[in-house]
């Protein structure tokens, strides 16, 4: 349906009206807003069209299905996320973790978590791409950032009991008999996934909750490793 | 619509055909199965009727709305959950935690988590009762059981650095300047909520994942407290 032809010869200019990029962005943003309000199943192209002033046909020309529109919209959320090369680096793990939590907007956090809730039931059925994109958009860069901060603390020897080459124990039954080396990869998921779970089950999420997890779970776990 | 009259005088026998309790149970079980397969939005009374052989009118007489049927079904899931008075008690926290994880059926766990995913988008809209019931059914008794085990270990002095009257730090900005006392209530939520979050975002959940969290997060956190 689309008039764009990405496979065409690069030298040949596209014929017809140029795609209006800013209108695409507006449509994607409004699609996300509708998704956060009512969830995927109740989202309609009509509602998105009404909020953007675009014609339904315009939206369908660009995104032939609702799933494609929502997938594009959710992927767009991940753009402009925290840059792993530009993280707090105070020299002390707890200060780094607190800084990254305080740098997040609670409204933005709630919004992203509502979007995950809005597509969660799709995880049961066909569209795995959407569930995966929502995971990346909601917890992907956050988890990666926390893992960088934790690993940095290990590398500089802030927690001498943590082995510098600790590897998560993923082997079959090994967990039953293994020791208790702290698992940096698992620890990096604690705050993002617990916020996500609370959002999905309608419990409030806040910076205070994240700070509580830093002091009540993450830092003790790093200190108690070894 | 229901012919049952719970407010009636206790001495007066109900008139008409007695409610068929076993058929109710079958309907609730099939409603849960449909919910886990397709989610709340796509669940229809017709589908439940077809799977149970009951007439639609029979179902509607008992549960006037889809929301009421699903609410009853989800609440039923919580019946027969782990009895907090009947938990493993080996005298060693790690063994207790491993025992409770191994006592869970992975299929049952996956099933409950799918049900949470199936009602997650409702958290965005009106029916808070359903989202809450799903939370209780999926992680409620599990979280309570873990909290009992953790608190028992604290009470018997297995982790001498953990204060026996530790209280979660929930005051406004206190998390920013407070120490790092382990938070038993938060720690008890780690495994259930992380499993729930993984299920909702289509990541596999398994006993191995729970065991990994025990050895990589919970036990180190208890050891590093204080």
mmCIF file of C-alpha atoms in Angstrom, chain A residues 161 220 223-224, chain B residues 153-154 156-166 180-184 219-226:
data_model
loop_
_atom_site.group_PDB
_atom_site.id
_atom_site.type_symbol
_atom_site.label_atom_id
_atom_site.label_comp_id
_atom_site.label_asym_id
_atom_site.label_seq_id
_atom_site.Cartn_x
_atom_site.Cartn_y
_atom_site.Cartn_z
ATOM 1 C CA UNK A 161 34.172 -9.976 47.736
ATOM 2 C CA UNK A 220 23.360 -5.261 50.615
ATOM 3 C CA UNK A 223 28.279 -6.178 50.108
ATOM 4 C CA UNK A 224 27.229 -9.718 50.934
ATOM 5 C CA UNK B 153 15.874 -16.473 59.450
ATOM 6 C CA UNK B 154 16.228 -12.987 60.929
ATOM 7 C CA UNK B 156 16.666 -17.035 64.724
ATOM 8 C CA UNK B 157 19.768 -14.893 64.189
ATOM 9 C CA UNK B 158 20.991 -16.628 61.033
ATOM 10 C CA UNK B 159 22.113 -13.258 59.640
ATOM 11 C CA UNK B 160 23.489 -11.409 62.678
ATOM 12 C CA UNK B 161 23.888 -8.127 60.778
ATOM 13 C CA UNK B 162 20.182 -7.914 60.018
ATOM 14 C CA UNK B 163 18.376 -5.996 62.725
ATOM 15 C CA UNK B 164 15.447 -8.001 64.114
ATOM 16 C CA UNK B 165 13.122 -5.067 64.013
ATOM 17 C CA UNK B 166 14.132 -3.751 60.603
ATOM 18 C CA UNK B 180 21.631 0.110 53.791
ATOM 19 C CA UNK B 181 19.597 -2.045 56.164
ATOM 20 C CA UNK B 182 18.234 -4.969 54.189
ATOM 21 C CA UNK B 183 14.517 -4.615 53.503
ATOM 22 C CA UNK B 184 12.831 -7.961 54.194
ATOM 23 C CA UNK B 219 21.197 -14.627 50.089
ATOM 24 C CA UNK B 220 23.916 -12.058 49.287
ATOM 25 C CA UNK B 221 21.534 -9.271 50.358
ATOM 26 C CA UNK B 222 20.853 -10.989 53.692
ATOM 27 C CA UNK B 223 24.562 -11.543 54.233
ATOM 28 C CA UNK B 224 25.474 -7.990 53.312
ATOM 29 C CA UNK B 225 22.869 -6.318 55.488
ATOM 30 C CA UNK B 226 23.644 -4.102 58.431
#
